[in-house]
């Protein structure tokens, strides 16, 4: 339900359209044609990294005949040549028997497929390490091939180079190990991990809701490893079913529902030379979240502790030599603190830190004593993330929304002059990856009408070369459809109370000879954004399909969503499903002012939080929304996890009435329109019981509705055939009940 989940589902869901079912479409998209090229859906090379020595760019890419089987590629900057560095099939063939822990971890990371899915460079840029098939492969540039570092039946995961490249570390059977690359000898840092005890691993809510996918961190000089000890014993066991086509599995899962116990987490520093574990005192209160861990350049460990109510966050430091702990700074809020990874330690002891203390996420220069020296960015816009640092020019690079909330741009901030310069082109949405020294970067750019293009740039923004031009011209798989392509328009409307501008995106059919039905696509939840000037992947192609069939297709970002500042987010606090509905209704009222819109034929569709929003709009605003499709919805926040739910709703043991008001059940009795609910029957994030509980409730009310459930599928409903079926089902439902002709 976090931002990573939403973005993954929005951009990369495998969904394809067929012309045989919808003969009326002008695009005539053939299902095989769409599937045969990732350029059509906008899937650029992934995991783009500039090698530490700046000599090459590496990335993973799906095979020509199997886009979910990944190989490792490189672009050599000096020669301008691109080649497959490693074909996954040359190293490992056959099924990859993932451990249960790895399956869960990949689901949390939204990593799907097989082959080489991740890799890491050594600090000197002379070697690579990557996991494949549960083993670890090491490659030194100049060698003939990669070699296996381990030979065990166990599944190794979370593989890392040490900072100087002398060791490779990994998790096996809930314990932390290192391999000395000089001797190839393996050493267990911990040995007691088993059952409820896990060393060096991130717990469920850290992975799912805090975007912390690891539980161990190397010190810069390789003398120490900070690591977590997680005790899952306090976390409630739930028994959930995973319903497959020919079987039902009963799964025991540690799932911390809102208001119940979390794990007990501890933090230690392992001394590599003595094997000593030095435990850090995290305080008397054990009901905390360990949000982030980072090492300073001088081997001081820093760690961020967030209170259970998420209103207080402390950035603490631990002096390993003196075994002394002290607090660098704190952040407080009356609602919640948004976590981030935006901390950059400088050689002089100062550091860059991101904070929302003025209402918008901005960068601050903090002294070694924890006091603010300077606010580096300011204004009614947000910094997204720090992307790189060039210490020679004293330049910090960050992505943000300084020019418009609809586009992400890269900016260069000179720490000496405080001058900010935009390095990316307006009219596009950008994502960048920098070299370690901040001298060059890889940029992925797109807009709503242009699929992603990948290029290489110097630190001033000058383009050095294309890595994947992906230009839509003759021969490109999208080219045959561009003659009928419909470009959406963007705009703003005022909220009902006239206090806030709300951004919308509107697709209008080319030829309008009568009042047309509308499909409103929404998400509506926090840490996410629907209305952007970015390529929308296969869902964007679906929008094209709908608008060319005669639908008006509309989206609006309500209050509670992201990139507009804290005041824009906070109206949902302890009131989910209220202001979001009000703002979505404002969008419909705007649609009703358009001469070509039929106000009696407006449908709504969303997945995850968008599924929840579909239910809330259908139940609370049935006069505006006549038809709805709700995918994998939350229906009762009491049965969603602690960190996400309590952040926005508080503890249900203290504000139970707020939870009742934010569930769908008090409003279900008012359903009058046609409603379709679909859900993966093996969903371990938004559990299938969210939907089945609503099924029973509507049945008890004798209110008819429609369902489509997917055996064996999890929250993202992966799979080509599943995607085809799902989007056919959604479109057919709108066709039938909005009577689009």
GROMACS .gro file of C-alpha atoms in nm, residues 149-493:
model
  345
  149UNK     CA    1   3.119  -1.760  -0.424
  150UNK     CA    2   2.913  -2.013  -0.228
  151UNK     CA    3   2.815  -2.376  -0.279
  152UNK     CA    4   2.527  -2.461  -0.048
  153UNK     CA    5   2.172  -2.587  -0.072
  154UNK     CA    6   2.055  -2.283   0.122
  155UNK     CA    7   1.923  -1.966  -0.041
  156UNK     CA    8   2.148  -1.660  -0.005
  157UNK     CA    9   1.992  -1.316  -0.023
  158UNK     CA   10   2.060  -0.943   0.041
  159UNK     CA   11   2.406  -0.968  -0.115
  160UNK     CA   12   2.644  -0.670  -0.072
  161UNK     CA   13   3.001  -0.568  -0.139
  162UNK     CA   14   3.183  -0.421   0.159
  163UNK     CA   15   3.273  -0.052   0.106
  164UNK     CA   16   3.632  -0.123  -0.003
  165UNK     CA   17   3.544  -0.438  -0.195
  166UNK     CA   18   3.735  -0.684   0.023
  167UNK     CA   19   3.431  -0.880   0.137
  168UNK     CA   20   3.092  -0.994   0.016
  169UNK     CA   21   2.817  -1.023   0.275
  170UNK     CA   22   2.479  -1.195   0.263
  171UNK     CA   23   2.194  -1.346   0.462
  172UNK     CA   24   2.149  -1.723   0.486
  173UNK     CA   25   1.898  -1.901   0.707
  174UNK     CA   26   1.827  -1.584   0.908
  175UNK     CA   27   2.194  -1.520   0.987
  176UNK     CA   28   2.457  -1.281   0.852
  177UNK     CA   29   2.768  -1.411   0.673
  178UNK     CA   30   3.073  -1.260   0.505
  179UNK     CA   31   3.317  -1.402   0.252
  180UNK     CA   32   3.677  -1.278   0.241
  181UNK     CA   33   3.745  -1.236  -0.132
  182UNK     CA   34   4.119  -1.278  -0.089
  183UNK     CA   35   4.093  -1.618   0.082
  184UNK     CA   36   3.741  -1.717  -0.028
  185UNK     CA   37   3.679  -1.815   0.334
  186UNK     CA   38   3.329  -1.774   0.473
  187UNK     CA   39   3.249  -1.657   0.825
  188UNK     CA   40   2.921  -1.645   1.014
  189UNK     CA   41   2.873  -1.314   1.193
  190UNK     CA   42   2.568  -1.455   1.373
  191UNK     CA   43   2.462  -1.814   1.432
  192UNK     CA   44   2.151  -1.799   1.651
  193UNK     CA   45   1.900  -1.690   1.389
  194UNK     CA   46   1.609  -1.934   1.361
  195UNK     CA   47   1.235  -1.941   1.416
  196UNK     CA   48   1.122  -1.601   1.542
  197UNK     CA   49   1.480  -1.466   1.562
  198UNK     CA   50   1.631  -1.301   1.255
  199UNK     CA   51   1.967  -1.129   1.226
  200UNK     CA   52   2.048  -0.866   0.965
  201UNK     CA   53   1.700  -0.882   0.814
  202UNK     CA   54   1.424  -0.626   0.777
  203UNK     CA   55   1.091  -0.713   0.935
  204UNK     CA   56   0.759  -0.709   0.745
  205UNK     CA   57   0.659  -0.347   0.812
  206UNK     CA   58   1.014  -0.220   0.752
  207UNK     CA   59   1.002  -0.376   0.405
  208UNK     CA   60   0.641  -0.304   0.319
  209UNK     CA   61   0.591   0.040   0.471
  210UNK     CA   62   0.930   0.193   0.559
  211UNK     CA   63   1.110   0.102   0.234
  212UNK     CA   64   1.390  -0.048   0.444
  213UNK     CA   65   1.480  -0.372   0.273
  214UNK     CA   66   1.792  -0.463   0.471
  215UNK     CA   67   1.894  -0.516   0.831
  216UNK     CA   68   2.272  -0.469   0.811
  217UNK     CA   69   2.515  -0.191   0.717
  218UNK     CA   70   2.895  -0.189   0.664
  219UNK     CA   71   3.114   0.080   0.821
  220UNK     CA   72   3.319   0.283   0.569
  221UNK     CA   73   3.651   0.123   0.671
  222UNK     CA   74   3.507  -0.235   0.680
  223UNK     CA   75   3.592  -0.276   1.050
  224UNK     CA   76   3.230  -0.308   1.160
  225UNK     CA   77   2.888  -0.416   1.048
  226UNK     CA   78   2.581  -0.273   1.216
  227UNK     CA   79   2.301  -0.527   1.222
  228UNK     CA   80   1.954  -0.578   1.360
  229UNK     CA   81   1.817  -0.858   1.570
  230UNK     CA   82   1.447  -0.900   1.513
  231UNK     CA   83   1.228  -1.103   1.748
  232UNK     CA   84   0.893  -1.176   1.585
  233UNK     CA   85   0.749  -1.362   1.884
  234UNK     CA   86   0.517  -1.075   1.991
  235UNK     CA   87   0.364  -1.040   1.645
  236UNK     CA   88   0.030  -1.209   1.605
  237UNK     CA   89   0.004  -1.515   1.385
  238UNK     CA   90  -0.270  -1.501   1.129
  239UNK     CA   91  -0.390  -1.794   0.930
  240UNK     CA   92  -0.481  -1.693   0.580
  241UNK     CA   93  -0.576  -1.899   0.283
  242UNK     CA   94  -0.402  -1.893  -0.051
  243UNK     CA   95  -0.660  -2.022  -0.294
  244UNK     CA   96  -0.521  -2.169  -0.613
  245UNK     CA   97  -0.699  -2.325  -0.908
  246UNK     CA   98  -0.661  -2.678  -0.777
  247UNK     CA   99  -0.567  -2.640  -0.412
  248UNK     CA  100  -0.600  -2.431  -0.101
  249UNK     CA  101  -0.297  -2.359   0.116
  250UNK     CA  102  -0.336  -2.243   0.473
  251UNK     CA  103  -0.055  -1.999   0.546
  252UNK     CA  104   0.067  -1.905   0.892
  253UNK     CA  105   0.195  -1.551   0.866
  254UNK     CA  106   0.329  -1.300   1.115
  255UNK     CA  107   0.109  -1.003   1.037
  256UNK     CA  108   0.100  -0.702   1.274
  257UNK     CA  109  -0.253  -0.570   1.235
  258UNK     CA  110  -0.320  -0.214   1.349
  259UNK     CA  111  -0.327  -0.191   1.726
  260UNK     CA  112  -0.139  -0.518   1.784
  261UNK     CA  113   0.220  -0.589   1.882
  262UNK     CA  114   0.513  -0.528   1.652
  263UNK     CA  115   0.848  -0.706   1.657
  264UNK     CA  116   1.108  -0.636   1.922
  265UNK     CA  117   1.408  -0.491   1.744
  266UNK     CA  118   1.765  -0.452   1.865
  267UNK     CA  119   2.071  -0.296   1.704
  268UNK     CA  120   2.429  -0.415   1.739
  269UNK     CA  121   2.772  -0.345   1.594
  270UNK     CA  122   2.975  -0.652   1.494
  271UNK     CA  123   3.356  -0.620   1.513
  272UNK     CA  124   3.499  -0.817   1.222
  273UNK     CA  125   3.838  -0.877   1.382
  274UNK     CA  126   3.712  -0.997   1.722
  275UNK     CA  127   3.364  -1.135   1.635
  276UNK     CA  128   3.228  -0.925   1.925
  277UNK     CA  129   2.870  -0.798   1.910
  278UNK     CA  130   2.836  -0.458   2.073
  279UNK     CA  131   2.470  -0.389   2.157
  280UNK     CA  132   2.335  -0.035   2.143
  281UNK     CA  133   2.091   0.090   2.405
  282UNK     CA  134   1.780   0.196   2.211
  283UNK     CA  135   1.601   0.311   2.527
  284UNK     CA  136   1.352   0.167   2.772
  285UNK     CA  137   1.059   0.187   2.533
  286UNK     CA  138   1.076  -0.119   2.310
  287UNK     CA  139   0.762  -0.032   2.113
  288UNK     CA  140   0.952   0.165   1.849
  289UNK     CA  141   1.045   0.158   1.484
  290UNK     CA  142   1.406   0.148   1.370
  291UNK     CA  143   1.359   0.348   1.054
  292UNK     CA  144   1.705   0.411   0.910
  293UNK     CA  145   2.070   0.329   0.980
  294UNK     CA  146   2.371   0.508   0.827
  295UNK     CA  147   2.742   0.537   0.896
  296UNK     CA  148   2.917   0.873   0.904
  297UNK     CA  149   3.253   0.905   0.732
  298UNK     CA  150   3.436   0.878   1.066
  299UNK     CA  151   3.285   0.539   1.159
  300UNK     CA  152   3.019   0.693   1.380
  301UNK     CA  153   2.693   0.502   1.344
  302UNK     CA  154   2.369   0.698   1.309
  303UNK     CA  155   2.023   0.552   1.340
  304UNK     CA  156   1.672   0.693   1.327
  305UNK     CA  157   1.417   0.586   1.588
  306UNK     CA  158   1.051   0.660   1.529
  307UNK     CA  159   0.789   0.638   1.804
  308UNK     CA  160   0.497   0.400   1.765
  309UNK     CA  161   0.259   0.690   1.693
  310UNK     CA  162   0.509   0.822   1.431
  311UNK     CA  163   0.483   1.178   1.564
  312UNK     CA  164   0.844   1.187   1.685
  313UNK     CA  165   1.166   1.087   1.513
  314UNK     CA  166   1.516   1.104   1.662
  315UNK     CA  167   1.838   1.092   1.462
  316UNK     CA  168   2.083   0.937   1.707
  317UNK     CA  169   2.457   0.876   1.684
  318UNK     CA  170   2.667   0.600   1.840
  319UNK     CA  171   3.042   0.636   1.893
  320UNK     CA  172   3.173   0.280   1.857
  321UNK     CA  173   3.505   0.351   2.025
  322UNK     CA  174   3.353   0.527   2.327
  323UNK     CA  175   3.030   0.318   2.329
  324UNK     CA  176   2.846   0.647   2.371
  325UNK     CA  177   2.504   0.739   2.230
  326UNK     CA  178   2.376   1.091   2.171
  327UNK     CA  179   2.094   1.259   1.979
  328UNK     CA  180   2.181   1.475   1.680
  329UNK     CA  181   1.834   1.611   1.605
  330UNK     CA  182   1.464   1.539   1.640
  331UNK     CA  183   1.159   1.592   1.423
  332UNK     CA  184   0.806   1.629   1.561
  333UNK     CA  185   0.457   1.656   1.415
  334UNK     CA  186   0.100   1.674   1.540
  335UNK     CA  187   0.006   1.415   1.277
  336UNK     CA  188   0.296   1.205   1.145
  337UNK     CA  189   0.659   1.221   1.031
  338UNK     CA  190   0.727   1.111   0.674
  339UNK     CA  191   1.039   0.896   0.654
  340UNK     CA  192   1.307   0.956   0.391
  341UNK     CA  193   1.660   0.854   0.292
  342UNK     CA  194   1.782   1.209   0.235
  343UNK     CA  195   2.085   1.241   0.457
  344UNK     CA  196   2.433   1.314   0.324
  345UNK     CA  197   2.736   1.333   0.551
  346UNK     CA  198   3.013   1.576   0.454
  347UNK     CA  199   3.384   1.539   0.524
  348UNK     CA  200   3.386   1.828   0.773
  349UNK     CA  201   3.128   1.663   1.000
  350UNK     CA  202   2.829   1.863   0.875
  351UNK     CA  203   2.545   1.688   0.695
  352UNK     CA  204   2.256   1.757   0.462
  353UNK     CA  205   1.915   1.661   0.601
  354UNK     CA  206   1.563   1.677   0.459
  355UNK     CA  207   1.279   1.802   0.678
  356UNK     CA  208   0.915   1.908   0.647
  357UNK     CA  209   0.942   2.143   0.945
  358UNK     CA  210   0.829   2.445   0.736
  359UNK     CA  211   0.542   2.250   0.577
  360UNK     CA  212   0.730   2.137   0.266
  361UNK     CA  213   1.011   1.886   0.231
  362UNK     CA  214   1.332   2.087   0.199
  363UNK     CA  215   1.706   2.045   0.248
  364UNK     CA  216   1.894   2.182   0.547
  365UNK     CA  217   2.264   2.209   0.627
  366UNK     CA  218   2.312   2.069   0.977
  367UNK     CA  219   2.627   2.111   1.184
  368UNK     CA  220   2.802   1.825   1.359
  369UNK     CA  221   2.629   1.941   1.678
  370UNK     CA  222   2.287   1.884   1.520
  371UNK     CA  223   2.199   2.252   1.488
  372UNK     CA  224   2.067   2.403   1.166
  373UNK     CA  225   2.328   2.613   0.990
  374UNK     CA  226   2.122   2.698   0.684
  375UNK     CA  227   1.799   2.610   0.507
  376UNK     CA  228   1.925   2.525   0.160
  377UNK     CA  229   1.594   2.508  -0.028
  378UNK     CA  230   1.265   2.680   0.048
  379UNK     CA  231   0.932   2.764  -0.107
  380UNK     CA  232   0.590   2.611  -0.168
  381UNK     CA  233   0.730   2.307  -0.347
  382UNK     CA  234   0.893   1.983  -0.239
  383UNK     CA  235   1.231   1.818  -0.269
  384UNK     CA  236   1.187   1.453  -0.363
  385UNK     CA  237   1.529   1.302  -0.295
  386UNK     CA  238   1.902   1.363  -0.292
  387UNK     CA  239   2.056   1.198  -0.598
  388UNK     CA  240   2.427   1.278  -0.586
  389UNK     CA  241   2.709   1.491  -0.452
  390UNK     CA  242   3.020   1.634  -0.617
  391UNK     CA  243   3.262   1.736  -0.344
  392UNK     CA  244   3.499   1.901  -0.593
  393UNK     CA  245   3.235   2.156  -0.692
  394UNK     CA  246   3.048   2.149  -0.357
  395UNK     CA  247   2.728   2.062  -0.546
  396UNK     CA  248   2.437   1.859  -0.417
  397UNK     CA  249   2.204   1.716  -0.681
  398UNK     CA  250   1.840   1.657  -0.597
  399UNK     CA  251   1.512   1.581  -0.769
  400UNK     CA  252   1.212   1.794  -0.687
  401UNK     CA  253   0.898   1.973  -0.799
  402UNK     CA  254   1.025   2.333  -0.797
  403UNK     CA  255   0.881   2.412  -1.143
  404UNK     CA  256   0.556   2.214  -1.127
  405UNK     CA  257   0.406   1.938  -0.912
  406UNK     CA  258   0.340   1.740  -1.231
  407UNK     CA  259   0.703   1.692  -1.335
  408UNK     CA  260   1.009   1.566  -1.149
  409UNK     CA  261   1.325   1.759  -1.237
  410UNK     CA  262   1.692   1.736  -1.145
  411UNK     CA  263   1.846   2.040  -0.978
  412UNK     CA  264   2.202   2.133  -0.888
  413UNK     CA  265   2.249   2.321  -0.560
  414UNK     CA  266   2.583   2.489  -0.497
  415UNK     CA  267   2.652   2.478  -0.123
  416UNK     CA  268   2.879   2.782  -0.136
  417UNK     CA  269   2.650   3.017  -0.332
  418UNK     CA  270   2.309   2.859  -0.249
  419UNK     CA  271   2.223   2.892  -0.618
  420UNK     CA  272   1.984   2.631  -0.762
  421UNK     CA  273   1.994   2.537  -1.131
  422UNK     CA  274   1.753   2.305  -1.311
  423UNK     CA  275   1.942   2.053  -1.528
  424UNK     CA  276   1.651   1.878  -1.699
  425UNK     CA  277   1.413   1.977  -1.974
  426UNK     CA  278   1.068   2.112  -1.897
  427UNK     CA  279   0.777   1.918  -2.037
  428UNK     CA  280   0.915   1.583  -1.920
  429UNK     CA  281   0.926   1.373  -1.604
  430UNK     CA  282   1.281   1.266  -1.508
  431UNK     CA  283   1.457   1.009  -1.293
  432UNK     CA  284   1.834   1.013  -1.250
  433UNK     CA  285   2.116   0.792  -1.122
  434UNK     CA  286   2.458   0.944  -1.045
  435UNK     CA  287   2.811   0.815  -1.042
  436UNK     CA  288   2.968   0.792  -0.698
  437UNK     CA  289   3.170   1.111  -0.750
  438UNK     CA  290   2.876   1.308  -0.891
  439UNK     CA  291   3.049   1.372  -1.223
  440UNK     CA  292   2.802   1.201  -1.459
  441UNK     CA  293   2.448   1.072  -1.443
  442UNK     CA  294   2.201   0.854  -1.628
  443UNK     CA  295   1.862   1.011  -1.695
  444UNK     CA  296   1.533   0.839  -1.777
  445UNK     CA  297   1.281   1.087  -1.921
  446UNK     CA  298   0.926   1.060  -2.046
  447UNK     CA  299   0.600   1.249  -2.068
  448UNK     CA  300   0.241   1.144  -2.103
  449UNK     CA  301   0.281   1.109  -2.480
  450UNK     CA  302   0.645   0.995  -2.500
  451UNK     CA  303   0.770   0.658  -2.372
  452UNK     CA  304   1.085   0.655  -2.155
  453UNK     CA  305   1.415   0.755  -2.311
  454UNK     CA  306   1.749   0.690  -2.140
  455UNK     CA  307   2.052   0.915  -2.182
  456UNK     CA  308   2.393   0.984  -2.028
  457UNK     CA  309   2.492   1.334  -1.909
  458UNK     CA  310   2.778   1.519  -1.745
  459UNK     CA  311   2.732   1.700  -1.416
  460UNK     CA  312   2.624   2.020  -1.595
  461UNK     CA  313   2.339   1.839  -1.766
  462UNK     CA  314   2.505   1.819  -2.109
  463UNK     CA  315   2.399   1.504  -2.293
  464UNK     CA  316   2.690   1.272  -2.375
  465UNK     CA  317   2.498   0.999  -2.554
  466UNK     CA  318   2.173   0.808  -2.581
  467UNK     CA  319   2.157   0.476  -2.400
  468UNK     CA  320   1.806   0.396  -2.520
  469UNK     CA  321   1.670   0.665  -2.752
  470UNK     CA  322   1.338   0.482  -2.790
  471UNK     CA  323   1.220   0.743  -3.039
  472UNK     CA  324   0.873   0.685  -3.176
  473UNK     CA  325   0.944   0.678  -3.547
  474UNK     CA  326   0.886   0.434  -3.831
  475UNK     CA  327   0.981   0.089  -3.707
  476UNK     CA  328   0.898   0.164  -3.344
  477UNK     CA  329   0.613  -0.062  -3.219
  478UNK     CA  330   0.411   0.241  -3.107
  479UNK     CA  331   0.449   0.426  -3.437
  480UNK     CA  332   0.150   0.265  -3.621
  481UNK     CA  333  -0.085   0.390  -3.350
  482UNK     CA  334   0.032   0.749  -3.322
  483UNK     CA  335  -0.193   0.880  -3.599
  484UNK     CA  336  -0.489   0.813  -3.370
  485UNK     CA  337  -0.313   0.904  -3.045
  486UNK     CA  338  -0.513   1.139  -2.824
  487UNK     CA  339  -0.313   1.375  -2.604
  488UNK     CA  340  -0.469   1.455  -2.267
  489UNK     CA  341  -0.497   1.804  -2.123
  490UNK     CA  342  -0.392   1.909  -1.775
  491UNK     CA  343  -0.547   2.173  -1.555
  492UNK     CA  344  -0.661   2.270  -1.208
  493UNK     CA  345  -0.993   2.322  -1.039
   0.00000   0.00000   0.00000
